[in-house]
Amino acid sequence: MPEPVFIPYTAQSYAAEESLERSAAYYHYMDQRRSVREFSDRPVAREVIDNLIRTASTAPSGAHKQPWTFCVVSDPVIKKAIREAAEQEEYTNYHGRMSEDWLADLQPFGTDWHKPFLEIAPYLIIVFKKAYDWDAEGRQTKNYYVNESVGIAAGFLLTAIHQAGLISLTHTPSPMNFLQKILERPDNERPYLLIPVGYPAEGAQVPNIQRKPLADIAVYYEAKPV
Ligand code: IYR
């Protein structure tokens, strides 16, 4: 076993006040991010998409295995095939496969089986998780905490998309194994999330929903005053 190699960590250091300001500013910035379903066909430069994916891949992962593949689809022929397959599954979902409770929970979002954004958005990024991998000699290698790792990378991707002034939708057509077939992905890759990326359509609207307040999502265990 070789010795581990360490290098110095060059940290950003802020005074407490600046740290507070930065944390508040970032919160307010991220609070503007919304899932948007109405896309414009306005093009986005490939270089922007490249940077978004580079950012996603800065995410931590189990044993640094980076168990992800980002498929970037701009080809209208493939987008159409994805839309048709997704709409076929969603039609079945909305006509009997989803429970009454589930349909009621989706009511505020006004969704149905139609998925025009899959053809309108200039890019579809399909995130695949790699259940396992192969080394240079073709031997199977293990990945760890794959769902957690890919979930974190997908989160980084969403923040990068927002930072670039673009919109996204975390879409999970269900079941979505058709993506593996259409995109001809190898056996070790499983579709994880489908994310259309682009600009909002003119006059795009989003559901009027609220985020939970801090008191409902955080529990603090602090030292008791003596
Ligand atoms: N996949 C379906 C249904 C759907 C499910 C959830 I959970 C959502 O948050 C939104 C939609 C669809 O895309 O319409």
Coordinates of C-alpha atoms and ligand atoms in Angstrom, one line a residue:
M1 CA 0.0 0.0 0.0
P2 CA 1.6 3.4 -1.0
E3 CA 1.9 6.2 1.6
P4 CA -0.9 8.8 1.2
V5 CA 0.2 12.1 -0.3
F6 CA -0.9 15.3 1.3
I7 CA -0.7 18.9 0.1
P8 CA -1.4 22.2 2.0
Y9 CA -5.0 23.3 2.0
T10 CA -5.2 27.0 1.1
A11 CA -8.3 28.2 2.9
Q12 CA -10.2 31.4 2.2
S13 CA -10.3 33.3 5.5
Y14 CA -12.9 36.0 6.4
A15 CA -13.5 38.0 9.5
A16 CA -16.6 36.9 11.4
E17 CA -18.6 39.9 10.2
E18 CA -17.7 39.3 6.6
S19 CA -18.5 35.6 7.0
L20 CA -22.0 36.6 8.3
E21 CA -22.6 39.0 5.4
R22 CA -21.5 36.4 2.9
S23 CA -23.6 33.6 4.4
A24 CA -26.7 35.9 4.3
A25 CA -26.0 37.1 0.8
Y26 CA -25.6 33.6 -0.5
Y27 CA -28.8 32.5 1.2
H28 CA -30.8 35.3 -0.4
Y29 CA -29.2 34.5 -3.7
M30 CA -30.0 30.8 -3.5
D31 CA -33.5 31.6 -2.2
Q32 CA -34.2 33.1 -5.7
R33 CA -33.6 29.7 -7.3
R34 CA -36.8 28.0 -8.5
S35 CA -37.7 25.0 -10.5
V36 CA -39.1 26.4 -13.7
R37 CA -41.2 24.4 -16.2
E38 CA -41.6 27.0 -18.9
F39 CA -38.4 27.2 -21.0
S40 CA -37.4 29.5 -23.9
D41 CA -35.5 28.0 -26.9
R42 CA -32.9 30.8 -26.5
P43 CA -29.5 29.1 -27.0
V44 CA -26.8 28.6 -24.4
A45 CA -23.1 28.4 -25.2
R46 CA -21.6 25.0 -24.9
E47 CA -18.7 26.5 -22.9
V48 CA -21.2 27.5 -20.2
I49 CA -22.5 23.9 -20.0
D50 CA -18.9 22.6 -19.7
N51 CA -18.3 24.9 -16.7
L52 CA -21.6 23.8 -15.0
I53 CA -20.5 20.2 -15.3
R54 CA -17.0 21.0 -14.1
T55 CA -18.6 22.7 -11.1
A56 CA -20.9 19.7 -10.4
S57 CA -17.8 17.4 -10.5
T58 CA -16.2 19.4 -7.7
A59 CA -18.6 17.6 -5.3
P60 CA -17.2 15.2 -2.7
S61 CA -17.8 11.5 -3.4
G62 CA -17.3 8.2 -1.6
A63 CA -13.5 7.4 -1.7
H64 CA -13.3 10.2 -4.4
K65 CA -14.6 7.8 -7.0
Q66 CA -16.6 10.5 -8.7
P67 CA -19.3 8.0 -9.7
W68 CA -21.1 10.1 -12.2
T69 CA -21.6 10.8 -15.9
F70 CA -23.3 13.9 -17.2
C71 CA -24.9 13.4 -20.7
V72 CA -25.5 16.6 -22.5
V73 CA -28.2 16.5 -25.1
S74 CA -28.8 19.3 -27.6
D75 CA -29.6 17.1 -30.7
P76 CA -33.3 17.8 -31.5
V77 CA -33.7 14.2 -32.7
I78 CA -32.6 12.7 -29.3
K79 CA -34.5 15.4 -27.4
K80 CA -37.7 14.3 -29.3
A81 CA -37.0 10.6 -28.6
I82 CA -36.6 11.4 -24.9
R83 CA -39.8 13.5 -24.8
E84 CA -41.8 10.8 -26.5
A85 CA -40.6 8.1 -24.1
A86 CA -41.0 10.3 -21.0
E87 CA -44.5 11.4 -22.0
Q88 CA -45.5 7.8 -22.6
E89 CA -44.5 6.8 -19.1
E90 CA -46.0 10.0 -17.6
Y91 CA -49.3 9.4 -19.3
T92 CA -49.5 6.0 -17.6
N93 CA -48.4 7.7 -14.3
Y94 CA -51.2 10.3 -14.4
H95 CA -53.8 7.8 -15.6
G96 CA -53.7 5.3 -12.8
R97 CA -50.1 4.6 -11.8
M98 CA -49.9 7.5 -9.3
S99 CA -52.0 7.3 -6.1
E100 CA -54.8 9.8 -5.4
D101 CA -52.6 11.2 -2.5
W102 CA -49.7 11.7 -4.9
L103 CA -51.9 13.4 -7.5
A104 CA -53.4 15.7 -4.7
D105 CA -49.8 16.5 -3.5
L106 CA -48.9 17.6 -7.1
Q107 CA -52.0 19.8 -7.5
P108 CA -50.2 23.0 -6.5
F109 CA -47.7 22.5 -9.3
G110 CA -50.2 22.1 -12.1
T111 CA -48.2 19.3 -13.7
D112 CA -49.6 16.7 -16.2
W113 CA -48.1 14.2 -18.6
H114 CA -47.2 16.8 -21.2
K115 CA -43.4 17.6 -21.1
P116 CA -42.8 20.1 -23.9
F117 CA -39.7 21.5 -22.1
L118 CA -37.9 18.3 -23.0
E119 CA -37.8 19.6 -26.6
I120 CA -37.8 23.4 -26.0
A121 CA -34.9 23.7 -23.5
P122 CA -31.6 24.0 -25.5
Y123 CA -29.9 21.4 -23.3
L124 CA -30.9 18.4 -21.3
I125 CA -28.4 17.2 -18.8
I126 CA -29.0 13.6 -17.8
V127 CA -27.1 12.7 -14.7
F128 CA -26.1 9.0 -14.5
K129 CA -24.9 7.3 -11.4
K130 CA -22.2 4.7 -11.8
A131 CA -23.1 1.6 -9.7
Y132 CA -19.5 0.3 -10.3
D133 CA -16.7 1.1 -12.7
W134 CA -13.8 -0.5 -14.6
D135 CA -10.1 0.2 -14.2
A136 CA -7.6 0.5 -17.0
E137 CA -7.2 -3.3 -17.2
G138 CA -10.9 -3.8 -17.5
R139 CA -11.3 -5.1 -13.9
Q140 CA -14.5 -4.2 -12.1
T141 CA -14.0 -1.6 -9.4
K142 CA -16.3 -0.5 -6.5
N143 CA -18.0 2.8 -5.9
Y144 CA -19.2 3.9 -2.5
Y145 CA -22.2 6.0 -1.3
V146 CA -23.2 6.4 -4.9
N147 CA -26.6 7.9 -4.3
E148 CA -25.3 10.4 -1.8
S149 CA -22.3 11.4 -4.0
V150 CA -24.4 11.9 -7.1
G151 CA -27.1 13.7 -5.2
I152 CA -24.5 16.2 -3.9
A153 CA -23.0 16.6 -7.4
A154 CA -26.5 17.3 -8.8
G155 CA -27.0 19.9 -6.1
F156 CA -23.8 21.6 -7.1
L157 CA -25.0 21.5 -10.7
L158 CA -28.3 23.3 -9.8
T159 CA -26.4 26.0 -7.9
A160 CA -24.0 26.5 -10.8
I161 CA -27.0 26.8 -13.3
H162 CA -28.5 29.4 -11.0
Q163 CA -25.2 31.3 -10.7
A164 CA -25.0 31.4 -14.6
G165 CA -28.4 33.1 -14.7
L166 CA -30.0 30.0 -16.2
I167 CA -33.0 27.9 -15.1
S168 CA -33.4 24.2 -14.4
L169 CA -36.0 21.6 -13.5
T170 CA -35.1 18.5 -11.5
H171 CA -37.2 16.1 -13.6
T172 CA -37.5 12.4 -12.8
P173 CA -39.6 10.7 -15.4
S174 CA -40.6 7.4 -13.9
P175 CA -39.5 4.8 -14.6
M176 CA -36.5 6.3 -16.5
N177 CA -34.5 3.3 -17.7
F178 CA -35.5 4.4 -21.3
L179 CA -32.7 7.0 -20.9
Q180 CA -30.1 4.3 -20.6
K181 CA -31.3 2.8 -23.9
I182 CA -31.7 6.1 -25.9
L183 CA -28.3 7.4 -24.8
E184 CA -26.7 3.9 -25.2
R185 CA -25.1 4.1 -21.7
P186 CA -23.1 1.1 -20.5
D187 CA -24.4 -1.4 -18.0
N188 CA -22.8 0.2 -14.9
E189 CA -24.7 3.6 -15.5
R190 CA -28.2 4.2 -14.2
P191 CA -30.2 7.3 -14.8
Y192 CA -30.5 9.5 -11.7
L193 CA -31.9 12.9 -12.8
L194 CA -32.9 14.6 -16.0
I195 CA -32.2 18.4 -15.9
P196 CA -33.4 20.7 -18.7
V197 CA -31.2 23.8 -18.7
G198 CA -31.8 27.1 -20.4
Y199 CA -33.6 30.5 -20.1
P200 CA -37.2 31.0 -18.9
A201 CA -39.9 31.6 -21.5
E202 CA -41.1 35.2 -21.6
G203 CA -43.7 35.6 -18.8
A204 CA -42.8 32.3 -17.2
Q205 CA -44.5 31.7 -13.9
V206 CA -43.8 29.4 -11.0
P207 CA -46.0 28.0 -8.3
N208 CA -46.6 30.2 -5.3
I209 CA -45.1 28.0 -2.6
Q210 CA -43.1 28.8 0.5
R211 CA -40.0 27.3 2.0
K212 CA -40.1 26.0 5.6
P213 CA -38.8 28.4 8.2
L214 CA -35.5 27.6 10.0
A215 CA -37.4 26.7 13.2
D216 CA -39.1 23.8 11.3
I217 CA -36.0 22.4 9.7
A218 CA -33.1 22.9 12.2
V219 CA -32.6 21.5 15.7
Y220 CA -29.7 23.0 17.8
Y221 CA -28.0 21.2 20.6
E222 CA -26.0 23.9 22.4
A223 CA -24.0 24.0 25.6
K224 CA -26.2 24.9 28.5
P225 CA -25.2 28.1 30.3
V226 CA -23.6 27.3 33.7
Ligands
IYR1 N1 -42.8 12.6 -12.7 C1 -44.1 13.3 -12.9 C2 -44.8 13.5 -11.5 C3 -44.1 14.4 -10.6 C4 -43.7 13.9 -9.4 C5 -43.2 14.7 -8.4 I1 -42.7 13.9 -6.6 C6 -43.0 16.1 -8.7 O1 -42.4 16.9 -7.7 C7 -43.4 16.6 -9.9 C8 -44.0 15.8 -10.8 C9 -44.0 14.6 -13.7 O2 -42.9 14.9 -14.0 O3 -45.0 15.2 -14.0

